[in-house]
mmCIF file of C-alpha atoms in Angstrom:
data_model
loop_
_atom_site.group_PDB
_atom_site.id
_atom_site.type_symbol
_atom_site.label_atom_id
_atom_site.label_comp_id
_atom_site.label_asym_id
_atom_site.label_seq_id
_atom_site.Cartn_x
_atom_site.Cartn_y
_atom_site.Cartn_z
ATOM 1 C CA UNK E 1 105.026 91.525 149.285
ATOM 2 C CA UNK E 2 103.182 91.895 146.442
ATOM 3 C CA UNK E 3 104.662 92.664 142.821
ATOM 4 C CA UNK E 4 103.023 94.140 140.156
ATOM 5 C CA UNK E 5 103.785 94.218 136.538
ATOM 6 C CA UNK E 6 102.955 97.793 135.560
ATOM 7 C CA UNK E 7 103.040 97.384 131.746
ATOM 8 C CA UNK E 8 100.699 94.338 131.958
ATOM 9 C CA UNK E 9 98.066 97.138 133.939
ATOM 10 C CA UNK E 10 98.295 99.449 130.826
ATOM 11 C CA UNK E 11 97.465 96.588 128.441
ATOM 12 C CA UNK E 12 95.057 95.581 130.474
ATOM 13 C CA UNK E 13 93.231 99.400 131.128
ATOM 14 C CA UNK E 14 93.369 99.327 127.048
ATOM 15 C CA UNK E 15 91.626 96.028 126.522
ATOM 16 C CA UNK E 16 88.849 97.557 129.598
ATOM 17 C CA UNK E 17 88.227 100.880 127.549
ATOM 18 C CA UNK E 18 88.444 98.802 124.454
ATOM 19 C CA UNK E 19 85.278 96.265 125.674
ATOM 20 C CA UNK E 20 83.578 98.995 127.814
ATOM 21 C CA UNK E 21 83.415 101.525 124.493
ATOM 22 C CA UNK E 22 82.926 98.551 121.846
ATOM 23 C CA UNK E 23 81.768 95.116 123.186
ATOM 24 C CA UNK E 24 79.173 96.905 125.007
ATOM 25 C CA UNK E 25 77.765 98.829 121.979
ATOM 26 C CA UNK E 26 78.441 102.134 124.138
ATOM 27 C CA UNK E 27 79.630 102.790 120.849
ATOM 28 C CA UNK E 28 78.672 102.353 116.979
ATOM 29 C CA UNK E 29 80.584 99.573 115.321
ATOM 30 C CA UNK E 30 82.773 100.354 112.780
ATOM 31 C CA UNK E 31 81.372 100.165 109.259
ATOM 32 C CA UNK E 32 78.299 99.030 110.522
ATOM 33 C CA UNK E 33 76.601 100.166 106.937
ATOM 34 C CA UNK E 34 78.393 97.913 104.984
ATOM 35 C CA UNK E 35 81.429 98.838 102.242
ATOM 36 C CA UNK E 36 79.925 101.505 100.689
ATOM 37 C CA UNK E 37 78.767 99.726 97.447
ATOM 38 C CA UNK E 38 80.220 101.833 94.376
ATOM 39 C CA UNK E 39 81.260 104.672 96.220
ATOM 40 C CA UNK E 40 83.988 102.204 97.552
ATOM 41 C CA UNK E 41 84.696 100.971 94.218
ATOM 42 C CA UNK E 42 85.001 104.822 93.108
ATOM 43 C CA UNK E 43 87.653 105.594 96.241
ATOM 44 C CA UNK E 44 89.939 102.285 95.278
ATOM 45 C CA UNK E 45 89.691 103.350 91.414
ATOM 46 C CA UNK E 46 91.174 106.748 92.801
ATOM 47 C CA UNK E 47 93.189 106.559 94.764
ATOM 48 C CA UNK E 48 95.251 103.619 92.836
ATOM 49 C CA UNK E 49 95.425 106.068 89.883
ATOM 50 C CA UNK E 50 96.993 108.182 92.750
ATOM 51 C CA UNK E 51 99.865 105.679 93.828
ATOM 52 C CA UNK E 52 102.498 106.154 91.146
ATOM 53 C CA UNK E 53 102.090 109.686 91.545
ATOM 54 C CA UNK E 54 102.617 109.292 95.085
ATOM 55 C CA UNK E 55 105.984 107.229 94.603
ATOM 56 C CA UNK E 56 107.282 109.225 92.091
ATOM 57 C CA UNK E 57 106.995 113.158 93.048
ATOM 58 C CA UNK E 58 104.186 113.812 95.388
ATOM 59 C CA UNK E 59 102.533 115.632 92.758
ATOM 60 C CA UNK E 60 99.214 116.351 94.010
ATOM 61 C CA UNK E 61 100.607 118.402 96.655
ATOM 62 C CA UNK E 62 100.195 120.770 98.572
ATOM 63 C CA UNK E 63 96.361 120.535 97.377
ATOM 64 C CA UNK E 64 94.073 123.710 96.153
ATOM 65 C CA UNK E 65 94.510 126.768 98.541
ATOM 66 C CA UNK E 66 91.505 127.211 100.864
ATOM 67 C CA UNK E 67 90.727 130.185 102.911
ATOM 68 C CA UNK E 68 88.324 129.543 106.042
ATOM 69 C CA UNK E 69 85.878 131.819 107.223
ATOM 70 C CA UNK E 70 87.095 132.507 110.602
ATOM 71 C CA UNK E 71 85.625 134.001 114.354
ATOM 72 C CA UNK E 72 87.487 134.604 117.365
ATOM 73 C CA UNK E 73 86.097 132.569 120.089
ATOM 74 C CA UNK E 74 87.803 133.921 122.844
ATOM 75 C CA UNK E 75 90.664 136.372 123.402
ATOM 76 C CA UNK E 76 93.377 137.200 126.435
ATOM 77 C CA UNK E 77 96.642 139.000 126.719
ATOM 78 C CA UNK E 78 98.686 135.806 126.176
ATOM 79 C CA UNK E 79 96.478 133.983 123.426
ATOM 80 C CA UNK E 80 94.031 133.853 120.757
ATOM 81 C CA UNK E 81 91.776 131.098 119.957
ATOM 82 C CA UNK E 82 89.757 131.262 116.418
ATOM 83 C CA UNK E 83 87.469 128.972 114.568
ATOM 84 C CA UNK E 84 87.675 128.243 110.426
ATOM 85 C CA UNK E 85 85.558 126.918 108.291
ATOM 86 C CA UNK E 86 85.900 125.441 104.988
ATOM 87 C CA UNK E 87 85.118 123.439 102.299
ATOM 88 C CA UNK E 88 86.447 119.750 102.281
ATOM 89 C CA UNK E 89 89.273 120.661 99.149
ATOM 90 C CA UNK E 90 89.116 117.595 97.176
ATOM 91 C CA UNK E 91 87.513 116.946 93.522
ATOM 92 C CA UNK E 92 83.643 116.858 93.427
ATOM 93 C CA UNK E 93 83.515 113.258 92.513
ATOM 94 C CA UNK E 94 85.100 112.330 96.040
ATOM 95 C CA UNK E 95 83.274 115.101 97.346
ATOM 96 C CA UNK E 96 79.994 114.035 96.073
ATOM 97 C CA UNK E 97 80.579 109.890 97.879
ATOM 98 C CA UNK E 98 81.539 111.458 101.151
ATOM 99 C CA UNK E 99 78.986 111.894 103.876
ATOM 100 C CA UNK E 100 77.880 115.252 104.232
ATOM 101 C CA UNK E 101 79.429 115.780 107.277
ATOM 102 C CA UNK E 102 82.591 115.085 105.873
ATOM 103 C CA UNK E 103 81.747 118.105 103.427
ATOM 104 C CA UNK E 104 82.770 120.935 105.348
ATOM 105 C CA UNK E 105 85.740 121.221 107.379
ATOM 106 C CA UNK E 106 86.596 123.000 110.846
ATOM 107 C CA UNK E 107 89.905 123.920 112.503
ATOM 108 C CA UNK E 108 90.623 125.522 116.097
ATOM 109 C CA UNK E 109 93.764 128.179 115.518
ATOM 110 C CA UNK E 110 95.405 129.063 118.881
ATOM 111 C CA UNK E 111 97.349 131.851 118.656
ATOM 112 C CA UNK E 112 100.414 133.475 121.123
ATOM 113 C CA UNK E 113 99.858 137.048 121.728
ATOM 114 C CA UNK E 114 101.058 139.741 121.089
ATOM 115 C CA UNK E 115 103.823 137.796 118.568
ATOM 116 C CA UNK E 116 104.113 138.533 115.028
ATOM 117 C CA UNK E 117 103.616 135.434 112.620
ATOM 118 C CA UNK E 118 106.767 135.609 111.446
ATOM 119 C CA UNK E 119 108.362 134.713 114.901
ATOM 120 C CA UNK E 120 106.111 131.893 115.902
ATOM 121 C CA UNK E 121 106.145 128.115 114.977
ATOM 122 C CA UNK E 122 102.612 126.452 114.177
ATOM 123 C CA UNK E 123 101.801 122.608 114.687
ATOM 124 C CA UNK E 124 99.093 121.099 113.172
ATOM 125 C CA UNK E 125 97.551 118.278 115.544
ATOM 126 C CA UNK E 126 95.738 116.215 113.636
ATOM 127 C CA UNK E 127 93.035 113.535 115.646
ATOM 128 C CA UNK E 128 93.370 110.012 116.797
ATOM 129 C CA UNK E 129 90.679 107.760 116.632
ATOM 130 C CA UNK E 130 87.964 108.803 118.672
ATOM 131 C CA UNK E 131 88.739 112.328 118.898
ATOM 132 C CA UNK E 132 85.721 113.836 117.653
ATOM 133 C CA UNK E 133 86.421 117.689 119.143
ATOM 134 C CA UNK E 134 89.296 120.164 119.128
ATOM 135 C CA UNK E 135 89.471 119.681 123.010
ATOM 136 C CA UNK E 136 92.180 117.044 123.941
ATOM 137 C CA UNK E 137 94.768 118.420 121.516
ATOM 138 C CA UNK E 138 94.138 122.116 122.490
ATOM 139 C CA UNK E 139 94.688 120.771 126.020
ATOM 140 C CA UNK E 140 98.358 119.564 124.503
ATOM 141 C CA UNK E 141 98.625 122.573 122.596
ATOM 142 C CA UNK E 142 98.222 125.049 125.361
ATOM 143 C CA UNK E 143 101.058 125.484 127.143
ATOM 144 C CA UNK E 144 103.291 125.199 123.976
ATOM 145 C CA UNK E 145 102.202 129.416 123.479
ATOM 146 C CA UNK E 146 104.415 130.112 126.462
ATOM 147 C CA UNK E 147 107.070 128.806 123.920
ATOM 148 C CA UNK E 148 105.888 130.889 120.822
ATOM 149 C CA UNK E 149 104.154 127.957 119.191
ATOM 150 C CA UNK E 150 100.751 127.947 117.841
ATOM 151 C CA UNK E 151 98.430 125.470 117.877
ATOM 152 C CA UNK E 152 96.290 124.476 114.764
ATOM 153 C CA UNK E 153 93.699 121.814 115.342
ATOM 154 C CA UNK E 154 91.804 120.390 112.494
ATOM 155 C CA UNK E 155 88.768 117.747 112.536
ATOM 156 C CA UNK E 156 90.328 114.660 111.151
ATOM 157 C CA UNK E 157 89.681 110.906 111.212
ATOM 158 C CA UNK E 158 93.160 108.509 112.019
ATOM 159 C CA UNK E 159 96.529 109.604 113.618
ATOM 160 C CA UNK E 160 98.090 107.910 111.124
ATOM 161 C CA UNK E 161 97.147 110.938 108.728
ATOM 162 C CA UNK E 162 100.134 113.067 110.866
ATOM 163 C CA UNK E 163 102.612 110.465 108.721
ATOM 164 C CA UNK E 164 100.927 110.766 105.762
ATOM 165 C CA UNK E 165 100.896 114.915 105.674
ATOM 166 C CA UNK E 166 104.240 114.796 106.685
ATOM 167 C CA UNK E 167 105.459 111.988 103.860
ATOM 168 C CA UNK E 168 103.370 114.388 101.256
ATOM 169 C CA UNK E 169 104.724 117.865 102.125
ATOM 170 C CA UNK E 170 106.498 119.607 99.296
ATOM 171 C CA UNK E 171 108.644 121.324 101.969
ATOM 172 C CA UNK E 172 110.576 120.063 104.952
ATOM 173 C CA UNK E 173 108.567 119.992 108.072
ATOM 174 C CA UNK E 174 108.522 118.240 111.505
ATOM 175 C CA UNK E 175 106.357 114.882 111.883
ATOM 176 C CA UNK E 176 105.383 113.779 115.130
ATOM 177 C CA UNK E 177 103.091 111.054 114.777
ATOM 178 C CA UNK E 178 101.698 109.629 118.667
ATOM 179 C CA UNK E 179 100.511 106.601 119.359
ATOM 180 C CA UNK E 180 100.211 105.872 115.415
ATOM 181 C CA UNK E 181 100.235 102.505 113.127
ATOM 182 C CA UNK E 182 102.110 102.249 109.791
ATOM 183 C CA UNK E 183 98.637 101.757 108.648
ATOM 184 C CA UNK E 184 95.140 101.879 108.830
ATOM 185 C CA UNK E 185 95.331 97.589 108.654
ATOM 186 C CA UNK E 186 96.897 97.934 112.018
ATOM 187 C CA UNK E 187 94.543 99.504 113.839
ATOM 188 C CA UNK E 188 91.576 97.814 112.526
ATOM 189 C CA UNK E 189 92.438 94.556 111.762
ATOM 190 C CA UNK E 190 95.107 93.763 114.882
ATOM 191 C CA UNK E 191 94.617 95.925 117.409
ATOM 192 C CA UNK E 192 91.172 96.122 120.173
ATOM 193 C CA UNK E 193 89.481 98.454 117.290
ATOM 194 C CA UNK E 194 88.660 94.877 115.697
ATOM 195 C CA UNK E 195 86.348 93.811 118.215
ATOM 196 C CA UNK E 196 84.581 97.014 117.480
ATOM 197 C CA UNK E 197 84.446 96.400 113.341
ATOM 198 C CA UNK E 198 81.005 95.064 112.368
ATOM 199 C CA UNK E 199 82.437 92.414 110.124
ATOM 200 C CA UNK E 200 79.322 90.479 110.345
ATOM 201 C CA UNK E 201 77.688 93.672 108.656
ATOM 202 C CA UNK E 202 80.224 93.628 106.345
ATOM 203 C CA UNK E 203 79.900 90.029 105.396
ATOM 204 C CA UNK E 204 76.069 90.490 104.791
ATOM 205 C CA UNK E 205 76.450 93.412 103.141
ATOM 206 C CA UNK E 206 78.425 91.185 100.352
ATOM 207 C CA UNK E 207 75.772 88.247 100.784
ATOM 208 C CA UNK E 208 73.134 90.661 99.317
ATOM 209 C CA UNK E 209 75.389 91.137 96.362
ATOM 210 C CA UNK E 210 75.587 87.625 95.532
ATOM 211 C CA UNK E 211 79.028 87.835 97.213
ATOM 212 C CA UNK E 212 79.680 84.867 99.599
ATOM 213 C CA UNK E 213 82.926 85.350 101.981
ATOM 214 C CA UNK E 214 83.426 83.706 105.251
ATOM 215 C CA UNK E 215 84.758 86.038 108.272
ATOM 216 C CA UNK E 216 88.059 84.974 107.560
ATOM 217 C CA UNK E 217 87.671 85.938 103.633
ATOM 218 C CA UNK E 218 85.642 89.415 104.944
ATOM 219 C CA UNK E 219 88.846 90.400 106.878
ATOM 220 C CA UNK E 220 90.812 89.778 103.923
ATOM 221 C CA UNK E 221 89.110 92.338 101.869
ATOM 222 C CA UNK E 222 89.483 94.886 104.698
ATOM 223 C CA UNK E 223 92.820 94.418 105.105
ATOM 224 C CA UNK E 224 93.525 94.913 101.273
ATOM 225 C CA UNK E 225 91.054 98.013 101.243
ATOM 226 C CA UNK E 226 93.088 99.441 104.206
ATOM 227 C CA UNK E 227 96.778 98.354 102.925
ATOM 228 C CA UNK E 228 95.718 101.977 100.876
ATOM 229 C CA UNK E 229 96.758 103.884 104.131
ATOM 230 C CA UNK E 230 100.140 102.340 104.457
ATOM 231 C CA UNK E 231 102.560 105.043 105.288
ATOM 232 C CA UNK E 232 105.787 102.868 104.217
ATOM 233 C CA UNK E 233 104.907 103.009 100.236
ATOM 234 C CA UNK E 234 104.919 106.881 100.562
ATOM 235 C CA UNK E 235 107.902 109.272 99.900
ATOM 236 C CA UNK E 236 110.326 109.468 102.647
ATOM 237 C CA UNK E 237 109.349 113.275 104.086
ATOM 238 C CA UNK E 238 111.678 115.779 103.026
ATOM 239 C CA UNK E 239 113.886 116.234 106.716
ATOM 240 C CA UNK E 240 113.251 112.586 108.252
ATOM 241 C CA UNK E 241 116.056 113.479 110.768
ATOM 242 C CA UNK E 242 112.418 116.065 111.908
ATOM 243 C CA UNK E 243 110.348 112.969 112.409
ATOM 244 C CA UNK E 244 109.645 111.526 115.980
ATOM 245 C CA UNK E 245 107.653 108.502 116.943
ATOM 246 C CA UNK E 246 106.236 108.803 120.342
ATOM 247 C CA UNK E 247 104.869 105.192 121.053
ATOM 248 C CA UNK E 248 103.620 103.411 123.857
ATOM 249 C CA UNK E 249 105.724 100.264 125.341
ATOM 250 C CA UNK E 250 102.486 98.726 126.632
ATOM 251 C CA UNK E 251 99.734 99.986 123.506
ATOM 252 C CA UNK E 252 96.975 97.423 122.902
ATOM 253 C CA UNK E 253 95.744 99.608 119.978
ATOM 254 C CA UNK E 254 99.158 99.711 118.160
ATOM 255 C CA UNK E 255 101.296 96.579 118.537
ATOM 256 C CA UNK E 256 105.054 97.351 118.416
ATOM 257 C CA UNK E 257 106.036 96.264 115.270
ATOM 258 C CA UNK E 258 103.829 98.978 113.714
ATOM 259 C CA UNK E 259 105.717 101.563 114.757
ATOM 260 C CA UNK E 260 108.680 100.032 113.936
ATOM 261 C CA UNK E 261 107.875 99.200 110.488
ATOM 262 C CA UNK E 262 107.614 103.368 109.879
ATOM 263 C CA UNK E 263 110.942 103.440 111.678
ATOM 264 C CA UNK E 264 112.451 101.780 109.407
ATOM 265 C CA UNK E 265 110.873 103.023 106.007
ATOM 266 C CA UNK E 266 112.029 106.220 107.136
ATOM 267 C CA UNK E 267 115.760 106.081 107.781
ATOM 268 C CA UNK E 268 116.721 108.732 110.268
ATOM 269 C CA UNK E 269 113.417 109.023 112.239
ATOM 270 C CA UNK E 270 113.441 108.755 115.593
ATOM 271 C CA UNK E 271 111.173 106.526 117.839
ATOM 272 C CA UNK E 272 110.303 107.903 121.866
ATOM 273 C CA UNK E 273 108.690 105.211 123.889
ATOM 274 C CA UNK E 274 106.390 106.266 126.870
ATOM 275 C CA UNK E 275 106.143 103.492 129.683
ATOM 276 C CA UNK E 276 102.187 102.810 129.495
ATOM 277 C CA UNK E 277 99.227 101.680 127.099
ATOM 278 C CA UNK E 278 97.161 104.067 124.567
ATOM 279 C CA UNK E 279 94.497 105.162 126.868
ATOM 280 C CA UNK E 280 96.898 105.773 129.711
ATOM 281 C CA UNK E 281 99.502 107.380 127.672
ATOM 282 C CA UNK E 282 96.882 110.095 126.112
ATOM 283 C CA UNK E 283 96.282 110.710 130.307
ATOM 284 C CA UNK E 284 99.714 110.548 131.672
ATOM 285 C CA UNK E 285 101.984 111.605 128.859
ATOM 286 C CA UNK E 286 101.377 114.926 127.350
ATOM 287 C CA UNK E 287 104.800 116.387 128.361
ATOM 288 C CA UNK E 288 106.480 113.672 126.586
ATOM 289 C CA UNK E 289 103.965 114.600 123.439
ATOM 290 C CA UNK E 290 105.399 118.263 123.971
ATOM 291 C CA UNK E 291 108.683 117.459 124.263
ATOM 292 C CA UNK E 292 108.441 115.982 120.859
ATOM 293 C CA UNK E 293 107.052 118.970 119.211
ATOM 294 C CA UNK E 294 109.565 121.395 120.872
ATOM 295 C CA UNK E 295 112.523 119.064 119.590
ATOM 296 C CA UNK E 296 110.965 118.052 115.938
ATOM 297 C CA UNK E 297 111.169 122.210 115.472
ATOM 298 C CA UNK E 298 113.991 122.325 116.847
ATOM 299 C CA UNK E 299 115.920 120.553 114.147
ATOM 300 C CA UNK E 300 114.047 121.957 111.395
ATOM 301 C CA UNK E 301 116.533 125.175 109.477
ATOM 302 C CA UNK E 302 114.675 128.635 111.250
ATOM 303 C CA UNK E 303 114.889 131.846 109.108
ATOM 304 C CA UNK E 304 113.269 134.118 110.043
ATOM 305 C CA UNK E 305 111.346 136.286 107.074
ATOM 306 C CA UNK E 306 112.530 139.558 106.555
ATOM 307 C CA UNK E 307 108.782 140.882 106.745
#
């Protein structure tokens, strides 16, 4: 008889996708163009005059109201799924050291039929790492318009974003972050996603400025240019009791204690663990994922507008 340890098989698929997609170059290394000279210099300067804000009030938030340019992309009796474009709403210094495919913005709006707005919920999904389309989460979105919801996918980098929007938001919402570290550092620096960072790039890249680190000193810097995108220095969101953590017992991306970490910065969250690794979980879990969102909605106040 032969046992096997399932949990150790979803690791193990994780650590396969992980060297198939990175050790194997099938993809391009992470920061393979260096830091960014002084636009990363700029981005530090900004966002630590954003901090105390931050901790204090959230003041920079919501942001500037945008208005997409939309087309319908395809229409039924049950649904409607649209396409927006916009401009990337953030000052034209940042703007300006983005890429310029980072300049413009697109999000997938799907749509119940024939439901007025004012009796549907909307979830905003945005991506994990590697999710470069509106495809996957549309495929999680989906079925949710049998149960009035709408689907709103925007083109995003990091799941770890979900927490972030949700820590920021002026008003209460639901947070479900999946599969997501406390912080970029996590993801990068711990998880498979480091075999995939070009820190030799990165190290030569501070060579040519007269700037000699070893490896060791390279990840350093990383890890205190990422400690920027840790979630537990943020506000507490405004209904934590609306936040749930779907994790994954077996994730090779996310190690445990990330998740935890959130957990606990957020007193009253709740934390949902799927049996399986992050590859796996993304194939076998999606009615766990909807669960989620059905029950984070659920304990939000409904009142329906008079309109």
């Amino acid at each position: 008889m032969v046992t096997v340890n399932l949990g150790m098989l979803h690791y193990v698929l994780d650590h396969i996708y992980g060297a198939f997609m990175h050790r194997t170059k099938m993809s391009t290394p992470f920061f393979s163009r260096g830091w960014g000279g002084t636009k990363l210099e700029m981005l530090e300067r900004m966002i630590k005059q954003l901090f105390p804000e931050v901790q204090v009030a959230g003041q920079n938030w919501p942001p500037t109201m945008i208005e997409p340019v939309w087309r319908t992309l395809w229409e039924t009796k049950t649904a409607t799924l649209r396409e927006g474009v916009f401009r990337t709403p953030c000052e034209d210094q940042l703007l300006a050291a983005l890429p310029p495919e980072s300049h413009t913005a697109r999000v997938a709006f799907l749509i119940p039929k024939p439901l007025p707005p004012h009796k549907m919920a909307c979830v905003l999904h945005l991506a994990g790492t590697g999710d470069h389309s509106f495809e996957r989460r549309l495929r999680l979105g989906g079925p949710l318009v049998k149960q009035n919801i709408a689907t709103m996918v925007l083109e995003s980098p990091g799941g770890v974003h979900a927490a972030m929007v949700g820590s920021l938001h002026p008003t209460p919402v639901a947070t479900l972050p999946f599969l997501s570290p406390h912080s970029a550092v996590v993801a990068f620096c711990e998880g498979i996603l480091q075999h995939g960072t070009a820190w030799e790039a990165l190290r030569e890249d501070l060579a040519a400025q007269k700037v000699a680190m070893t490896l060791e000193e390279v990840r350093e810097r990383m890890r205190n240019v990422l400690s920027l995108t840790d979630v537990t220095r943020f506000p507490i969101p405004k209904n934590p009791n609306a936040v749930i953590f779907v994790a994954a017992t077996d994730d090779g991306y996310i190690p445990k204690h990330s998740v935890l970490e959130l957990q606990k910065a957020w007193p009253g969250s709740e934390v949902r663990w799927v049996t399986g690794g992050h590859v796996s979980s993304f194939i076998l879990h999606n009615d766990h994922f909807r669960r989620a969102i059905v029950d984070g909605l659920d304990r939000l106040p409904w009142k329906e507008s008079p309109l």
